[in-house]
Tab-separated table of C-alpha atoms and ligand atoms in Angstrom:
chain	number	residue	atom	x	y	z
A	1	MET	CA	133.004	99.433	38.934
A	2	LYS	CA	132.845	103.022	39.531
A	3	ASN	CA	135.426	105.765	39.315
A	4	ILE	CA	133.917	108.695	41.546
A	5	LEU	CA	134.733	111.905	41.815
A	6	ILE	CA	134.464	113.364	45.318
A	7	THR	CA	135.321	117.001	45.494
A	8	GLY	CA	136.427	118.643	48.908
A	9	GLY	CA	137.214	115.339	50.197
A	10	ALA	CA	140.016	116.951	52.184
A	11	GLY	CA	137.316	119.060	54.123
A	12	PHE	CA	134.943	118.456	57.348
A	13	ILE	CA	132.224	116.124	55.776
A	14	GLY	CA	134.062	115.196	52.652
A	15	SER	CA	136.939	113.330	54.693
A	16	HIS	CA	134.166	110.983	56.085
A	17	VAL	CA	132.323	110.728	52.884
A	18	VAL	CA	135.759	109.449	51.407
A	19	ARG	CA	136.619	107.187	54.124
A	20	LEU	CA	133.214	105.645	53.965
A	21	PHE	CA	133.366	104.675	50.720
A	22	LEU	CA	136.438	103.534	50.634
A	23	ASN	CA	136.239	101.438	53.431
A	24	THR	CA	132.778	100.393	52.175
A	25	TYR	CA	133.104	99.597	48.318
A	26	PRO	CA	136.454	97.812	47.336
A	27	GLU	CA	135.180	98.171	43.698
A	28	TYR	CA	134.995	102.090	43.492
A	29	THR	CA	137.694	103.891	42.803
A	30	ILE	CA	137.821	107.224	44.496
A	31	TYR	CA	139.433	110.361	43.126
A	32	ASN	CA	139.333	113.359	45.834
A	33	LEU	CA	139.201	116.728	44.069
A	34	ASP	CA	140.140	119.281	46.600
A	35	LYS	CA	141.831	122.990	46.274
A	36	LEU	CA	142.805	122.659	49.727
A	37	THR	CA	141.606	126.313	50.593
A	38	TYR	CA	142.336	126.776	54.828
A	39	ALA	CA	139.876	124.652	55.330
A	40	GLY	CA	141.232	121.371	53.207
A	41	ASN	CA	143.524	119.618	55.228
A	42	LEU	CA	145.071	116.192	54.215
A	43	GLU	CA	145.876	115.583	57.615
A	44	ASN	CA	142.086	114.637	57.671
A	45	LEU	CA	142.756	111.468	55.123
A	46	LYS	CA	146.088	110.563	56.941
A	47	ASP	CA	144.699	107.009	57.463
A	48	ILE	CA	143.406	106.025	54.037
A	49	GLN	CA	146.196	108.400	52.213
A	50	ASN	CA	147.788	104.829	50.915
A	51	HIS	CA	144.761	103.052	50.129
A	52	ASN	CA	145.101	101.440	46.499
A	53	ASN	CA	141.674	102.908	45.276
A	54	TYR	CA	142.224	106.238	46.627
A	55	HIS	CA	143.736	109.247	44.680
A	56	PHE	CA	144.394	112.747	45.316
A	57	LEU	CA	143.921	115.594	42.686
A	58	LYS	CA	144.822	118.954	43.798
A	59	GLU	CA	142.239	121.144	41.309
A	60	ASP	CA	140.337	123.897	41.804
A	61	ILE	CA	136.210	123.237	40.612
A	62	CYS	CA	136.042	126.737	38.733
A	63	ASP	CA	138.778	125.997	36.345
A	64	PHE	CA	136.370	124.448	33.627
A	65	ASN	CA	139.203	123.393	31.313
A	66	ARG	CA	140.705	121.389	34.010
A	67	MET	CA	137.653	119.861	34.836
A	68	LYS	CA	136.717	118.826	31.487
A	69	VAL	CA	140.551	116.692	30.909
A	70	LEU	CA	140.201	115.495	34.450
A	71	PHE	CA	136.688	113.935	33.979
A	72	LYS	CA	138.517	112.187	30.776
A	73	GLU	CA	141.556	111.095	32.097
A	74	TYR	CA	140.137	109.156	35.161
A	75	LYS	CA	137.070	108.362	33.388
A	76	ILE	CA	134.968	109.929	35.854
A	77	SER	CA	131.273	107.620	35.964
A	78	ASP	CA	129.894	109.646	39.208
A	79	VAL	CA	130.558	112.984	40.989
A	80	ILE	CA	129.713	113.278	44.722
A	81	HIS	CA	130.103	117.180	44.870
A	82	LEU	CA	130.924	118.416	48.395
A	83	ALA	CA	133.544	121.411	47.476
A	84	ALA	CA	132.495	124.795	48.900
A	85	GLU	CA	133.187	127.667	50.760
A	86	SER	CA	131.061	126.793	53.838
A	87	HIS	CA	131.432	129.489	56.583
A	88	VAL	CA	128.669	131.846	56.945
A	89	ASP	CA	131.124	134.674	58.937
A	90	ARG	CA	133.521	134.351	56.282
A	91	SER	CA	130.591	135.113	53.229
A	92	ILE	CA	129.698	138.114	55.368
A	93	GLU	CA	133.149	139.584	54.749
A	94	ASP	CA	133.767	137.998	51.373
A	95	PRO	CA	130.560	137.166	49.016
A	96	PHE	CA	132.448	137.319	46.220
A	97	SER	CA	134.628	134.015	47.004
A	98	PHE	CA	131.028	132.035	47.469
A	99	ALA	CA	129.620	133.196	44.500
A	100	GLN	CA	132.436	131.921	42.839
A	101	THR	CA	133.210	128.985	44.272
A	102	ASN	CA	129.708	127.572	45.020
A	103	VAL	CA	127.783	128.881	41.812
A	104	MET	CA	130.659	128.912	39.557
A	105	GLY	CA	132.516	126.014	40.443
A	106	THR	CA	129.231	123.881	40.474
A	107	LEU	CA	128.490	125.001	37.102
A	108	SER	CA	131.430	124.273	36.246
A	109	LEU	CA	131.505	120.479	37.223
A	110	LEU	CA	127.504	120.104	35.896
A	111	GLN	CA	129.209	121.573	32.588
A	112	ALA	CA	132.070	119.159	32.320
A	113	ALA	CA	129.918	115.896	33.547
A	114	LYS	CA	127.455	116.927	30.823
A	115	GLU	CA	130.072	117.086	28.125
A	116	TYR	CA	131.999	113.838	29.248
A	117	TRP	CA	128.809	111.707	29.546
A	118	ASP	CA	127.903	113.404	26.064
A	119	ARG	CA	124.171	112.632	26.343
A	120	ASP	CA	124.383	109.016	27.700
A	121	PHE	CA	123.578	109.140	30.794
A	122	SER	CA	122.735	105.990	32.038
A	123	ASN	CA	124.966	104.525	34.946
A	124	HIS	CA	125.856	108.054	35.691
A	125	LEU	CA	125.135	110.338	38.739
A	126	PHE	CA	126.011	113.890	39.760
A	127	TYR	CA	125.042	114.168	43.400
A	128	HIS	CA	125.200	117.640	44.734
A	129	VAL	CA	125.693	117.913	48.560
A	130	SER	CA	123.841	121.309	49.932
A	131	THR	CA	122.725	122.726	53.354
A	132	ASP	CA	119.215	123.560	55.071
A	133	GLU	CA	120.178	126.856	55.230
A	134	VAL	CA	118.615	127.030	51.372
A	135	TYR	CA	115.434	127.332	53.331
A	136	GLY	CA	116.092	130.232	55.321
A	137	SER	CA	115.013	130.758	59.223
A	138	LEU	CA	112.220	129.041	60.730
A	139	GLY	CA	110.184	130.959	63.962
A	140	ALA	CA	109.374	128.653	66.975
A	141	GLU	CA	107.021	125.913	65.220
A	142	GLY	CA	107.428	123.748	62.368
A	143	PHE	CA	110.010	122.146	59.812
A	144	PHE	CA	111.544	122.635	57.166
A	145	THR	CA	110.495	119.480	54.004
A	146	GLU	CA	111.497	119.253	50.644
A	147	GLU	CA	108.949	120.986	49.500
A	148	THR	CA	109.792	124.462	51.732
A	149	ALA	CA	110.138	127.151	49.189
A	150	TYR	CA	114.072	128.732	49.029
A	151	ASP	CA	114.599	132.000	51.355
A	152	PRO	CA	118.547	131.849	51.563
A	153	HIS	CA	119.521	134.890	53.655
A	154	SER	CA	123.454	134.834	54.054
A	155	PRO	CA	125.735	135.070	51.293
A	156	TYR	CA	126.496	131.536	52.089
A	157	SER	CA	122.927	130.301	51.739
A	158	ALA	CA	121.831	132.453	48.643
A	159	SER	CA	125.473	130.917	46.983
A	160	LYS	CA	124.280	127.040	48.099
A	161	ALA	CA	120.674	128.005	46.873
A	162	SER	CA	121.681	128.985	43.484
A	163	SER	CA	123.799	125.769	42.873
A	164	ASP	CA	120.693	123.471	44.026
A	165	HIS	CA	118.888	125.944	41.169
A	166	PHE	CA	121.750	124.938	38.613
A	167	VAL	CA	121.607	121.553	39.663
A	168	ARG	CA	117.948	121.177	38.789
A	169	ALA	CA	118.111	123.250	35.750
A	170	PHE	CA	121.045	120.885	34.211
A	171	ALA	CA	118.531	117.915	35.191
A	172	ASP	CA	114.864	119.805	33.701
A	173	THR	CA	117.001	120.665	30.287
A	174	TYR	CA	119.441	118.555	29.768
A	175	GLY	CA	118.659	115.276	31.683
A	176	LEU	CA	121.246	115.109	33.745
A	177	PRO	CA	120.881	112.711	36.336
A	178	THR	CA	121.096	114.624	39.697
A	179	VAL	CA	120.421	114.204	43.056
A	180	ILE	CA	120.396	116.929	46.154
A	181	SER	CA	120.333	116.457	49.687
A	182	ASN	CA	119.908	119.179	52.513
A	183	CYS	CA	121.450	118.672	55.720
A	184	SER	CA	121.163	120.620	58.953
A	185	ASN	CA	124.364	121.765	60.858
A	186	ASN	CA	126.904	118.844	61.268
A	187	TYR	CA	129.258	117.955	63.799
A	188	GLY	CA	132.327	115.358	64.869
A	189	SER	CA	135.722	115.133	63.970
A	190	TYR	CA	138.060	117.081	61.623
A	191	GLN	CA	135.596	120.023	61.533
A	192	PHE	CA	137.938	123.234	61.220
A	193	PRO	CA	137.568	125.492	64.174
A	194	GLU	CA	135.670	128.318	62.879
A	195	LYS	CA	132.566	126.650	63.427
A	196	LEU	CA	130.653	126.798	66.916
A	197	ILE	CA	131.452	123.309	68.251
A	198	PRO	CA	135.427	122.687	67.616
A	199	LEU	CA	135.883	126.559	68.014
A	200	PHE	CA	134.353	126.431	71.557
A	201	ILE	CA	136.325	123.182	72.412
A	202	ASN	CA	139.161	124.572	71.595
A	203	ASN	CA	138.781	127.821	73.662
A	204	ILE	CA	137.249	125.846	76.789
A	205	VAL	CA	140.887	124.115	76.402
A	206	ASN	CA	142.784	127.150	76.140
A	207	ASN	CA	140.660	128.969	78.794
A	208	LYS	CA	139.881	131.552	76.040
A	209	PRO	CA	136.508	133.598	75.774
A	210	LEU	CA	133.263	131.966	74.002
A	211	PRO	CA	131.606	134.242	71.981
A	212	VAL	CA	128.220	133.940	71.829
A	213	TYR	CA	126.233	135.725	69.018
A	214	GLY	CA	123.395	137.563	70.456
A	215	LYS	CA	121.605	136.087	73.311
A	216	GLY	CA	122.122	132.683	72.238
A	217	GLU	CA	119.054	131.785	71.659
A	218	ASN	CA	119.251	130.775	68.022
A	219	VAL	CA	118.191	127.091	67.398
A	220	ARG	CA	120.166	124.380	65.246
A	221	ASP	CA	119.293	121.196	64.329
A	222	TRP	CA	122.806	119.088	65.191
A	223	LEU	CA	123.768	115.511	62.906
A	224	PHE	CA	126.771	113.480	63.560
A	225	VAL	CA	128.683	114.114	60.859
A	226	ASN	CA	129.091	110.169	60.376
A	227	ASP	CA	125.490	109.798	59.923
A	228	HIS	CA	125.701	112.610	57.302
A	229	ALA	CA	127.929	110.317	55.193
A	230	ARG	CA	125.938	107.241	55.851
A	231	ALA	CA	123.033	109.264	54.403
A	232	ILE	CA	125.083	110.223	51.238
A	233	ASP	CA	126.036	106.721	50.408
A	234	VAL	CA	122.030	105.738	51.346
A	235	ILE	CA	121.073	108.373	48.865
A	236	PHE	CA	123.829	107.802	46.288
A	237	HIS	CA	123.247	104.035	45.698
A	238	LYS	CA	119.265	104.260	46.464
A	239	GLY	CA	117.999	107.894	45.995
A	240	LYS	CA	115.550	108.491	42.819
A	241	LEU	CA	116.764	110.649	40.241
A	242	GLY	CA	115.946	114.323	40.160
A	243	GLU	CA	114.712	113.819	43.950
A	244	THR	CA	115.750	116.092	46.973
A	245	TYR	CA	116.461	114.951	50.142
A	246	ASN	CA	116.266	116.648	53.573
A	247	ILE	CA	118.865	114.996	55.712
A	248	GLY	CA	118.464	115.648	59.882
A	249	GLY	CA	118.234	113.551	62.957
A	250	PHE	CA	115.165	116.046	64.921
A	251	ASN	CA	117.962	117.211	66.867
A	252	GLU	CA	117.455	120.794	67.845
A	253	TRP	CA	119.693	122.832	70.425
A	254	LYS	CA	119.421	126.474	71.604
A	255	ASN	CA	122.847	127.513	70.844
A	256	ILE	CA	123.112	128.677	74.630
A	257	ASP	CA	122.059	125.317	75.855
A	258	LEU	CA	124.063	123.355	73.739
A	259	ILE	CA	127.023	125.727	74.927
A	260	LYS	CA	126.577	124.605	78.242
A	261	VAL	CA	126.736	120.878	77.508
A	262	ILE	CA	129.789	121.630	75.698
A	263	ILE	CA	131.354	123.090	78.615
A	264	LYS	CA	130.312	120.548	81.161
A	265	THR	CA	131.361	117.810	78.835
A	266	VAL	CA	134.886	119.380	78.120
A	267	ASP	CA	135.188	120.211	81.733
A	268	ARG	CA	134.776	116.712	83.120
A	269	LEU	CA	136.781	115.156	80.660
A	270	LEU	CA	139.704	117.782	81.576
A	271	GLY	CA	139.025	116.658	85.228
A	272	ARG	CA	138.147	120.014	85.893
A	273	GLU	CA	135.518	121.105	88.513
A	274	GLU	CA	132.138	121.551	87.052
A	275	GLY	CA	131.221	124.786	85.960
A	276	THR	CA	134.926	125.670	86.128
A	277	SER	CA	134.550	127.230	82.285
A	278	ASP	CA	131.160	128.835	82.744
A	279	LYS	CA	133.040	131.923	83.047
A	280	LEU	CA	134.552	131.836	79.513
A	281	ILE	CA	130.956	132.701	78.079
A	282	THR	CA	131.025	136.314	76.671
A	283	TYR	CA	127.880	137.537	74.989
A	284	VAL	CA	129.013	139.686	71.606
A	285	THR	CA	127.147	141.323	68.947
A	286	ASP	CA	125.076	139.259	66.737
A	287	ARG	CA	125.471	137.684	63.559
A	288	ALA	CA	124.415	140.094	60.480
A	289	GLY	CA	120.947	138.459	59.252
A	290	HIS	CA	120.996	135.465	61.879
A	291	ASP	CA	118.650	132.762	60.785
A	292	LEU	CA	116.813	132.572	64.466
A	293	ARG	CA	116.200	128.284	63.730
A	294	TYR	CA	116.487	125.781	61.367
A	295	ALA	CA	114.699	122.068	61.742
A	296	ILE	CA	114.478	119.408	59.493
A	297	ASP	CA	111.858	116.953	58.846
A	298	SER	CA	113.401	113.973	57.133
A	299	THR	CA	110.608	111.833	57.279
A	300	LYS	CA	110.939	111.215	53.158
A	301	LEU	CA	114.436	109.943	53.819
A	302	LYS	CA	113.667	107.225	56.630
A	303	ASN	CA	110.373	106.338	54.551
A	304	GLU	CA	111.526	106.264	51.002
A	305	LEU	CA	115.325	105.080	52.274
A	306	GLY	CA	114.930	103.720	55.039
A	307	TRP	CA	118.228	105.905	56.939
A	308	GLN	CA	118.111	107.273	60.334
A	309	PRO	CA	120.717	108.591	62.721
A	310	SER	CA	122.738	105.865	64.198
A	311	LEU	CA	123.793	107.467	67.663
A	312	GLN	CA	121.888	109.734	70.393
A	313	PHE	CA	123.252	113.523	70.832
A	314	GLU	CA	124.769	112.851	74.391
A	315	GLU	CA	126.751	109.833	72.862
A	316	GLY	CA	127.711	111.878	69.622
A	317	ILE	CA	128.601	114.682	71.678
A	318	GLU	CA	131.021	113.122	74.144
A	319	LYS	CA	132.677	111.021	71.208
A	320	THR	CA	133.226	114.681	69.527
A	321	VAL	CA	135.069	116.249	72.621
A	322	LYS	CA	136.888	113.369	73.195
A	323	TRP	CA	138.107	113.296	69.841
A	324	TYR	CA	139.434	116.825	69.772
A	325	LEU	CA	140.900	116.244	73.300
A	326	GLU	CA	142.660	113.332	72.064
A	327	ASN	CA	143.879	115.355	68.930
A	328	GLN	CA	145.292	118.403	69.965
A	329	GLU	CA	148.015	118.211	67.540
A	330	TRP	CA	145.609	118.265	64.818
A	331	MET	CA	144.485	121.041	66.064
A	332	THR	CA	147.266	122.899	66.596
A	333	ASN	CA	148.346	122.286	62.888
A	334	VAL	CA	145.500	123.599	61.189
A	335	THR	CA	144.770	126.787	63.663
A	336	SER	CA	148.562	127.939	62.873
A	337	GLY	CA	148.781	130.482	60.110
A	338	ASP	CA	146.548	132.366	58.813
A	339	TYR	CA	143.959	131.122	61.188
A	340	GLN	CA	145.784	133.243	63.909
A	341	ALA	CA	144.885	136.444	61.776
A	342	TYR	CA	141.412	135.105	61.045
A	343	TYR	CA	140.806	135.077	64.288
A	344	GLN	CA	141.938	138.136	65.089
A	345	LYS	CA	139.915	139.966	62.739
A	346	MET	CA	136.569	138.126	63.798
A	347	TYR	CA	136.824	138.386	67.482
A	348	SER	CA	138.541	141.356	67.923
A	349	ASN	CA	134.916	143.346	69.137
B	401	NAD	P1	134.404	122.731	54.404
B	401	NAD	O1	134.468	123.741	54.664
B	401	NAD	O2	134.985	121.933	55.525
B	401	NAD	O3	135.033	121.888	53.374
B	401	NAD	C1	135.090	122.290	51.949
B	401	NAD	C2	136.194	121.772	51.204
B	401	NAD	O4	135.934	122.295	50.186
B	401	NAD	C3	137.564	122.018	51.567
B	401	NAD	O5	138.594	120.614	51.771
B	401	NAD	C4	138.050	122.768	50.251
B	401	NAD	O6	139.755	122.953	50.296
B	401	NAD	C5	137.591	122.529	49.348
B	401	NAD	N1	137.069	123.632	48.191
B	401	NAD	C6	136.965	124.955	48.752
B	401	NAD	N2	136.768	125.802	47.449
B	401	NAD	C7	137.170	124.792	46.470
B	401	NAD	C8	137.702	125.027	45.105
B	401	NAD	N3	137.145	125.917	44.453
B	401	NAD	N4	137.803	123.827	44.395
B	401	NAD	C9	137.766	122.405	45.030
B	401	NAD	N5	137.985	122.329	46.291
B	401	NAD	C10	137.492	123.046	46.956
B	401	NAD	O7	132.906	122.331	54.344
B	401	NAD	P2	131.891	121.004	54.894
B	401	NAD	O8	131.520	121.670	56.552
B	401	NAD	O9	133.023	119.846	55.256
B	401	NAD	O10	130.841	121.151	53.954
B	401	NAD	C11	130.934	120.454	52.738
B	401	NAD	C12	129.584	120.756	51.868
B	401	NAD	O11	128.505	120.090	52.780
B	401	NAD	C13	129.185	122.094	51.687
B	401	NAD	O12	128.997	121.854	50.327
B	401	NAD	C14	128.609	122.206	52.674
B	401	NAD	O13	127.845	123.531	51.840
B	401	NAD	C15	127.502	121.164	52.852
B	401	NAD	N6	127.044	121.478	54.010
B	401	NAD	C16	127.911	121.424	55.111
B	401	NAD	C17	127.017	121.274	56.357
B	401	NAD	C18	127.865	121.492	57.954
B	401	NAD	O14	127.096	121.712	59.007
B	401	NAD	N7	128.929	121.797	57.745
B	401	NAD	C19	125.675	121.050	56.826
B	401	NAD	C20	125.212	121.011	55.404
B	401	NAD	C21	125.484	120.883	54.244
B	402	TYD	P1	128.085	127.716	62.476
B	402	TYD	O1	128.832	126.506	63.617
B	402	TYD	O2	129.197	128.869	62.101
B	402	TYD	O3	127.115	126.885	61.641
B	402	TYD	P2	125.967	127.931	60.981
B	402	TYD	O4	126.019	129.570	60.949
B	402	TYD	O5	126.168	127.171	59.171
B	402	TYD	O6	124.680	127.472	61.904
B	402	TYD	O7	126.919	128.623	63.510
B	402	TYD	C1	126.017	127.797	64.671
B	402	TYD	C2	125.652	128.669	65.586
B	402	TYD	O8	126.243	129.051	66.626
B	402	TYD	C3	125.018	129.604	65.056
B	402	TYD	O9	123.469	129.835	65.365
B	402	TYD	C4	125.758	130.754	64.994
B	402	TYD	C5	126.261	130.957	66.220
B	402	TYD	N1	127.909	131.411	66.552
B	402	TYD	C6	128.314	131.348	67.981
B	402	TYD	O10	127.346	132.364	68.954
B	402	TYD	N2	129.806	131.760	68.224
B	402	TYD	C7	130.271	131.855	67.095
B	402	TYD	O11	132.178	132.343	67.299
B	402	TYD	C8	130.017	130.964	65.985
B	402	TYD	C9	131.216	130.377	64.940
B	402	TYD	C10	128.494	130.898	65.782
């Protein structure tokens, strides 16, 4: 029996984690705490919203007094913390909200957990979900390991790095039982279409330009979101306290090569002649401080906890494109309202 607080469960990765835990562990009660920012969407959880062991709490992690009340009220035994501002481009526009949510929000949860668990830390866990972006940028060679020194470059990665440091500080100073994982770029269903893959699928469907930053030569390491959720499950249950685990599938793609795969797949599934949408590729001004390459070494997770990705990239991208094509209503719903203004502002050049 556990009462697990999952923060950010209405977002992209969080919704997959909530679903996986509810479907796998009938003995757990899941409290999904989410502020429902533009990135949080209860449509992501429609299929499980009436599950007996599921409760949704519309709350802000930065509200420390509320967090204290909720830990007590729901007798929270464990935390899986995913709530965050997560988009690099937005962090360049508005760094304050990233420091507020990612740093102060994490601190508020850590302190609430510490106070509620009150030094009796047995059978509790604070699991902090983080990103490989805290390690900075690689050149052409090498991988990020758990020992790589932090070197964040964007306000987003700086705020995530800071939150990781606070988690470790709570473990070292107060003995809080913590674990951290740092994952590479995720792709899959329910991702908000400001991130590369869903944005480009949507633009190809609608014959809109595909804004490629710089020369399209930056490299990202892509992992299917369900595999990230499986890794979180394994680390939550078997991870060693105080440890860090890198999560990735050794699947690096240069942006422009990935974009060509997406174009090909969408065109084929829409019955368009191959190459029809190549003309949509539009090179635009590079992102400020754009990290060149991310690549995760997840050997520790494989060797110590036995996790590895469940599917090949070709299969994952096919499933993903199909999902977006079959769920255009979801896309329409999440891209109404503020999204239009955001898109105009970001891509007007
Ligand atoms: P997302 O932006 O899709 O979802 C974030 C969720 O957090 C949303 O539901 C939002 O409403 C909620 N939220 C934001 N501020 C909040 C607040 N103050 N209080 C409560 N809820 C709030 O993000 P995602 O891509 O699902 O990422 C989830 C986590 O995983 C983040 O911590 C991110 O740093 C990390 N991560 C993401 C990736 C990736 O590729 N997307 C890779 C590695 C790690
Ligand atoms: P993104 O999905 O924003 O993830 P992150 O910046 O966290 O890695 O971007 C993935 C890559 O795609 C990154 O190198 C930036 C690039 N990109 C574009 O070229 N055009 C776009 O419109 C977007 C959103 C991203």
